[in-house]
Amino acid sequence: MAKSQTATEKDVTRDRLAELLNEDLSREYQAIISYVVYSQVLTGAAYMDIADQLELHAKQELDHALIISRQIDYLGKMPTVTPRPVRTSKDAKEMLRFDLENENETIRNYRDRIRQCEALGEFALAEQIRKILIQEQDHQIDLATALGVEVPDVSKPEGGGSR
Ligand SMILES: [Fe+2]
Ligand SMILES: [Fe+2]
C-alpha cells in the first residue's frame, strides 16, 4: 500500500494539497477503526497497559480526523468518507506491528505535508499538522515500546521504517 504519492513531492498546488489531506483523512479513519478494535481484543496481562493506550489513541485519531476534514473544507474540497483498509490478526504482536507500520507511514506523510503547507504559505495549516504529528510520534513510541523494538527512523524518503 506504500505508493500513493511520491514522498519527495514538494511543490504542490492547493488542489493537490487537498487531495493529499484526503489521503491523510483516510489514514486517520483507518487508525480510528484499528485502535477501536485492537484496544478491545488485546487481552492478557502482558498487554493491559498498551490496550489502555490504544483506547486513548483511538480518541486522539478521531480528533485528528476532525481537524483534517476541517482543513479540507477550508481548502474548498469535500472530505472523503473512505478509510484505508484495516488489517486484522489474531496475534497480538502482529496487531501491534500493523499499528506501528501505519504510524510510520502517517508520520512520513505528515512531515511531507508540513513542508508542502509551508511552501504554499499555509502556515496555520502547517501548525495544525505539527500538533497532530506530535501525537502520532507518541503513538509510534508507545507501540515500539510495547513491541520491545527501537522507534523506527522514518526520516528517509521511502521505506525508512519497517518491512
Ligand atoms: Fe492520527
Ligand atoms: Fe496515530
XYZ file of N, CA and C and ligand atoms in Angstrom:
491
model
N 0.813 -1.212 0.000
C 0.000 0.000 0.000
C 0.851 1.268 0.000
N 2.130 1.118 -0.120
C 3.030 2.243 0.137
C 2.969 3.381 -0.879
N 2.576 3.122 -2.104
C 2.966 4.008 -3.189
C 2.011 5.124 -3.580
N 1.198 5.596 -2.723
C 0.158 6.511 -3.160
C 0.703 7.866 -3.589
N 1.880 8.213 -3.185
C 2.411 9.504 -3.574
C 3.928 9.439 -3.569
N 4.535 10.365 -4.244
C 5.981 10.425 -4.174
C 6.341 11.222 -2.940
N 7.173 10.640 -2.132
C 7.482 11.261 -0.852
C 8.245 12.560 -1.028
N 8.792 12.757 -2.209
C 9.615 13.946 -2.430
C 8.819 15.093 -3.051
N 7.571 14.828 -3.340
C 6.707 15.826 -3.954
C 6.635 17.066 -3.056
N 7.263 18.133 -3.492
C 7.382 19.265 -2.581
C 6.514 20.446 -2.987
N 6.514 20.734 -4.255
C 5.713 21.861 -4.717
C 4.354 21.369 -5.155
N 3.360 21.647 -4.363
C 2.020 21.205 -4.706
C 1.103 22.418 -4.812
N 0.029 22.238 -5.556
C -1.000 23.268 -5.617
C -1.932 23.084 -4.424
N -2.806 24.048 -4.216
C -3.795 23.901 -3.135
C -4.715 22.714 -3.400
N -5.070 22.491 -4.670
C -5.919 21.347 -5.007
C -5.232 20.030 -4.660
N -3.960 19.954 -5.026
C -3.201 18.734 -4.742
C -3.064 18.537 -3.231
N -2.857 19.640 -2.526
C -2.759 19.557 -1.064
C -4.051 18.988 -0.475
N -5.185 19.444 -0.994
C -6.472 18.930 -0.505
C -6.588 17.429 -0.779
N -6.122 17.007 -1.957
C -6.141 15.566 -2.282
C -5.287 14.779 -1.292
N -4.107 15.306 -1.025
C -3.198 14.618 -0.106
C -3.777 14.592 1.304
N -4.435 15.672 1.695
C -5.075 15.696 3.022
C -6.206 14.672 3.081
N -6.861 14.441 1.945
C -7.891 13.408 1.935
C -7.285 12.018 2.117
N -6.084 11.815 1.585
C -5.392 10.537 1.863
C -5.056 10.438 3.348
N -4.633 11.575 3.929
C -4.360 11.584 5.375
C -5.624 11.252 6.162
N -6.746 11.803 5.715
C -8.015 11.565 6.408
C -8.395 10.087 6.340
N -8.174 9.466 5.183
C -8.433 8.022 5.067
C -7.573 7.227 6.033
N -6.346 7.683 6.208
C -5.457 7.012 7.170
C -5.928 7.238 8.606
N -6.458 8.424 8.883
C -6.984 8.675 10.235
C -8.181 7.769 10.517
N -9.080 7.617 9.531
C -10.219 6.703 9.717
C -9.718 5.280 9.976
N -8.739 4.883 9.190
C -8.151 3.549 9.370
C -7.626 3.396 10.803
N -6.958 4.441 11.283
C -6.369 4.381 12.627
C -7.471 4.306 13.690
N -8.534 5.093 13.513
C -9.648 5.048 14.477
C -10.169 3.617 14.565
N -10.463 3.039 13.409
C -11.062 1.698 13.389
C -10.122 0.681 14.022
N -8.861 0.709 13.631
C -7.974 -0.324 14.161
C -7.750 -0.148 15.657
N -7.665 1.087 16.141
C -7.476 1.262 17.583
C -8.741 0.918 18.373
N -9.911 1.213 17.806
C -11.160 0.825 18.479
C -11.183 -0.695 18.663
N -10.864 -1.415 17.597
C -10.952 -2.877 17.659
C -9.799 -3.464 18.470
N -8.587 -3.076 18.150
C -7.428 -3.691 18.815
C -7.440 -3.431 20.328
N -7.878 -2.240 20.729
C -7.852 -1.936 22.168
C -8.775 -2.879 22.941
N -9.801 -3.391 22.253
C -10.750 -4.260 22.952
C -10.384 -5.728 22.855
N -9.706 -6.117 21.790
C -9.430 -7.552 21.631
C -8.048 -7.954 22.148
N -7.197 -6.991 22.408
C -5.896 -7.316 23.004
C -6.132 -7.763 24.435
N -5.824 -9.012 24.731
C -6.059 -9.495 26.093
C -4.775 -10.083 26.665
N -4.817 -10.365 27.934
C -3.653 -10.938 28.587
C -2.915 -9.883 29.381
N -2.370 -10.316 30.514
C -1.719 -9.397 31.439
C -0.638 -8.573 30.759
N 0.072 -9.183 29.820
C 1.200 -8.510 29.173
C 0.751 -7.294 28.366
N -0.530 -7.281 27.961
C -0.985 -6.232 27.055
C -1.959 -5.238 27.694
N -2.120 -5.344 29.013
C -3.078 -4.452 29.685
C -2.756 -2.984 29.457
N -1.514 -2.609 29.681
C -1.138 -1.197 29.568
C -1.327 -0.686 28.149
N -0.851 -1.466 27.209
C -0.917 -0.992 25.825
C -2.378 -0.940 25.366
N -3.221 -1.849 25.852
C -4.639 -1.797 25.478
C -5.258 -0.468 25.923
N -4.896 -0.030 27.138
C -5.376 1.277 27.609
C -4.849 2.404 26.726
N -3.589 2.301 26.353
C -3.013 3.346 25.497
C -3.701 3.382 24.131
N -4.023 2.202 23.604
C -4.678 2.162 22.289
C -6.053 2.820 22.342
N -6.718 2.682 23.492
C -8.023 3.326 23.642
C -7.866 4.847 23.573
N -6.815 5.346 24.200
C -6.528 6.779 24.127
C -6.174 7.182 22.685
N -5.374 6.341 22.017
C -5.026 6.632 20.617
C -6.292 6.782 19.774
N -7.259 5.874 19.996
C -8.491 5.909 19.195
C -9.140 7.291 19.278
N -9.188 7.829 20.491
C -9.830 9.139 20.684
C -9.015 10.254 20.034
N -7.702 10.144 20.136
C -6.856 11.170 19.517
C -6.960 11.116 17.994
N -7.077 9.903 17.439
C -7.196 9.793 15.978
C -8.510 10.431 15.507
N -9.547 10.319 16.327
C -10.807 10.986 15.969
C -10.616 12.509 15.946
N -9.897 13.027 16.925
C -9.593 14.465 16.920
C -8.841 14.846 15.649
N -7.881 14.007 15.266
C -7.104 14.296 14.052
C -8.013 14.328 12.819
N -8.910 13.345 12.754
C -9.813 13.274 11.597
C -10.656 14.546 11.512
N -11.107 15.032 12.659
C -11.921 16.253 12.666
C -11.099 17.459 12.198
N -9.875 17.540 12.682
C -9.027 18.666 12.282
C -8.725 18.612 10.784
N -8.368 17.430 10.294
C -8.010 17.304 8.876
C -9.221 17.588 7.987
N -10.391 17.091 8.370
C -11.546 17.341 7.489
C -11.912 18.824 7.481
N -11.702 19.480 8.598
C -11.929 20.933 8.628
C -10.987 21.661 7.662
N -9.758 21.198 7.604
C -8.789 21.846 6.711
C -9.125 21.588 5.243
N -9.626 20.382 4.955
C -10.025 20.062 3.578
C -11.190 20.958 3.160
N -12.125 21.129 4.068
C -13.253 22.019 3.806
C -12.763 23.456 3.592
N -11.809 23.855 4.402
C -11.218 25.187 4.273
C -10.595 25.382 2.887
N -10.027 24.313 2.341
C -9.427 24.386 1.006
C -10.482 24.251 -0.099
N -11.739 24.165 0.297
C -12.824 24.149 -0.683
C -13.138 22.792 -1.266
N -12.677 21.739 -0.597
C -12.924 20.386 -1.105
C -13.790 19.599 -0.133
N -14.296 18.469 -0.639
C -15.157 17.610 0.171
C -14.310 16.551 0.868
N -14.405 16.459 2.203
C -13.665 15.412 2.902
C -14.140 14.019 2.492
N -13.196 13.107 2.352
C -13.522 11.733 1.960
C -14.297 11.013 3.070
N -14.990 9.946 2.674
C -15.700 9.131 3.670
C -15.131 7.713 3.714
N -14.011 7.496 3.058
C -13.493 6.135 2.899
C -12.211 5.903 3.684
N -12.225 4.932 4.601
C -10.968 4.602 5.298
C -10.047 3.765 4.436
N -8.757 3.871 4.686
C -7.827 2.863 4.173
C -8.216 1.518 4.777
N -7.953 0.425 4.052
C -8.296 -0.899 4.595
C -7.568 -1.181 5.910
N -8.268 -1.830 6.817
C -7.695 -2.157 8.121
C -7.296 -3.630 8.122
N -6.054 -3.876 8.460
C -5.587 -5.257 8.546
C -5.912 -5.803 9.937
N -6.282 -7.067 9.994
C -6.551 -7.666 11.297
C -5.702 -8.917 11.473
N -5.558 -9.299 12.710
C -4.802 -10.512 13.023
C -5.290 -11.039 14.360
N -5.161 -12.354 14.564
C -5.490 -12.926 15.872
C -4.298 -12.822 16.808
N -3.158 -12.476 16.239
C -1.927 -12.437 17.020
C -1.665 -11.019 17.528
N -1.536 -10.896 18.856
C -1.406 -9.566 19.465
C -0.198 -8.802 18.919
N 0.923 -9.493 18.844
C 2.142 -8.833 18.367
C 1.975 -8.325 16.951
N 1.306 -9.137 16.135
C 1.117 -8.748 14.748
C 0.207 -7.517 14.649
N -0.834 -7.479 15.473
C -1.706 -6.303 15.507
C -0.898 -5.051 15.808
N -0.059 -5.170 16.827
C 0.740 -4.006 17.228
C 1.716 -3.623 16.115
N 2.212 -4.634 15.423
C 3.130 -4.344 14.315
C 2.416 -3.609 13.177
N 1.190 -4.025 12.879
C 0.402 -3.311 11.861
C 0.229 -1.844 12.274
N -0.118 -1.642 13.547
C -0.306 -0.270 14.034
C 0.966 0.546 13.895
N 2.078 -0.070 14.258
C 3.348 0.651 14.182
C 3.673 1.017 12.731
N 3.451 0.081 11.813
C 3.719 0.369 10.399
C 2.830 1.508 9.900
N 1.562 1.487 10.330
C 0.656 2.568 9.919
C 1.105 3.912 10.485
N 1.535 3.907 11.729
C 2.002 5.173 12.323
C 3.246 5.683 11.593
N 4.133 4.756 11.225
C 5.325 5.172 10.477
C 4.937 5.880 9.191
N 3.977 5.281 8.491
C 3.561 5.862 7.220
C 2.887 7.220 7.442
N 2.084 7.278 8.502
C 1.395 8.528 8.829
C 2.402 9.642 9.134
N 3.409 9.307 9.920
C 4.413 10.306 10.295
C 5.170 10.795 9.065
N 5.545 9.840 8.216
C 6.252 10.208 6.985
C 5.405 11.189 6.168
N 4.121 10.900 6.074
C 3.230 11.755 5.292
C 3.031 13.121 5.923
N 2.847 13.167 7.233
C 2.623 14.474 7.865
C 3.874 15.352 7.805
N 5.027 14.722 7.863
C 6.249 15.526 7.700
C 6.287 16.174 6.320
N 5.918 15.396 5.297
C 5.828 15.965 3.944
C 4.779 17.070 3.896
N 3.650 16.792 4.533
C 2.530 17.737 4.460
C 2.914 19.087 5.061
N 3.665 19.064 6.153
C 4.080 20.326 6.780
C 4.938 21.125 5.807
N 5.875 20.452 5.147
C 6.721 21.144 4.160
C 5.878 21.713 3.029
N 4.899 20.919 2.582
C 4.055 21.362 1.466
C 3.190 22.555 1.874
N 2.634 22.494 3.080
C 1.814 23.620 3.571
C 2.673 24.886 3.645
N 3.871 24.735 4.133
C 4.720 25.917 4.280
C 5.123 26.470 2.920
N 5.374 25.565 1.962
C 5.725 26.021 0.613
C 4.590 26.834 0.000
N 3.362 26.525 0.414
C 2.197 27.258 -0.100
C 1.874 28.492 0.743
N 2.634 28.703 1.803
C 2.333 29.822 2.694
C 1.179 29.556 3.630
N 0.785 28.291 3.728
C -0.325 27.908 4.622
C 0.248 27.566 6.003
N 0.677 28.604 6.706
C 1.414 28.376 7.956
C 0.511 27.885 9.085
N -0.712 28.370 9.136
C -1.627 27.921 10.191
C -1.957 26.450 10.013
N -2.155 26.071 8.750
C -2.434 24.674 8.448
C -1.241 23.796 8.852
N -0.062 24.282 8.528
C 1.158 23.558 8.913
C 1.208 23.379 10.434
N 0.788 24.410 11.137
C 0.815 24.369 12.610
C -0.158 23.317 13.157
N -1.332 23.246 12.548
C -2.313 22.216 12.943
C -1.709 20.831 12.774
N -1.029 20.646 11.652
C -0.492 19.317 11.362
C 0.683 19.005 12.288
N 1.443 20.033 12.637
C 2.530 19.819 13.610
C 1.997 19.268 14.926
N 0.868 19.826 15.370
C 0.290 19.357 16.638
C -0.136 17.895 16.522
N -0.714 17.551 15.378
C -1.101 16.153 15.164
C 0.145 15.265 15.163
N 1.175 15.743 14.477
C 2.408 14.965 14.341
C 3.018 14.626 15.707
N 2.922 15.562 16.643
C 3.457 15.296 17.988
C 2.769 14.069 18.580
N 1.446 13.994 18.415
C 0.720 12.843 18.966
C 1.025 11.558 18.196
N 1.180 11.675 16.877
C 1.496 10.467 16.093
C 2.846 9.901 16.535
N 3.768 10.774 16.826
C 5.076 10.272 17.265
C 4.972 9.631 18.646
N 4.085 10.145 19.495
C 3.827 9.485 20.773
C 3.236 8.087 20.556
N 2.314 7.985 19.605
C 1.725 6.678 19.306
C 2.813 5.708 18.864
N 3.674 6.210 18.004
C 4.766 5.377 17.480
C 5.653 4.875 18.632
N 5.956 5.783 19.549
C 6.807 5.405 20.697
C 6.096 4.369 21.573
N 4.797 4.601 21.851
C 4.029 3.631 22.657
C 4.079 2.244 22.040
N 3.890 2.187 20.723
C 3.820 0.889 20.050
C 5.188 0.220 20.008
N 6.214 1.002 19.690
C 7.563 0.435 19.642
C 7.953 -0.087 21.024
N 7.596 0.661 22.065
C 7.914 0.239 23.428
C 7.188 -1.057 23.768
N 5.906 -1.135 23.419
C 5.133 -2.358 23.702
C 5.712 -3.558 22.966
N 6.249 -3.315 21.780
C 6.825 -4.404 20.986
C 8.266 -4.696 21.378
N 8.840 -3.825 22.193
C 10.233 -4.010 22.572
C 11.207 -3.780 21.435
N 10.842 -2.873 20.523
C 11.754 -2.554 19.411
C 12.134 -1.073 19.486
N 13.166 -0.726 18.747
C 13.543 0.684 18.707
C 12.543 1.469 17.877
N 12.391 2.734 18.219
C 11.493 3.580 17.438
C 12.080 3.728 16.031
N 11.309 3.331 15.005
C 11.846 3.358 13.646
C 12.199 4.779 13.197
N 13.262 4.863 12.423
C 13.659 6.140 11.823
C 12.936 6.268 10.489
N 11.981 7.177 10.438
C 11.221 7.332 9.192
C 11.651 8.567 8.428
N 12.818 9.089 8.753
C 13.254 10.325 8.091
C 13.707 10.084 6.662
N 14.006 8.830 6.315
C 14.369 8.521 4.931
C 13.121 8.613 4.066
N 13.285 9.061 2.820
C 12.133 9.288 1.964
C 11.182 8.104 1.839
N 11.657 6.897 1.611
C 10.741 5.787 1.398
C 11.282 4.540 2.069
N 10.416 3.824 2.786
C 10.808 2.547 3.354
C 11.816 2.658 4.477
N 11.954 3.830 5.065
C 12.896 4.003 6.157
C 12.466 3.304 7.434
N 11.206 2.885 7.507
C 10.711 2.225 8.705
C 10.890 0.733 8.616
N 9.823 0.014 8.911
C 9.910 -1.429 8.944
C 9.693 -1.984 7.547
N 9.688 -3.294 7.478
C 9.367 -4.052 6.279
C 10.529 -4.372 5.389
Fe -3.866 10.476 13.686
Fe -1.606 7.773 15.451
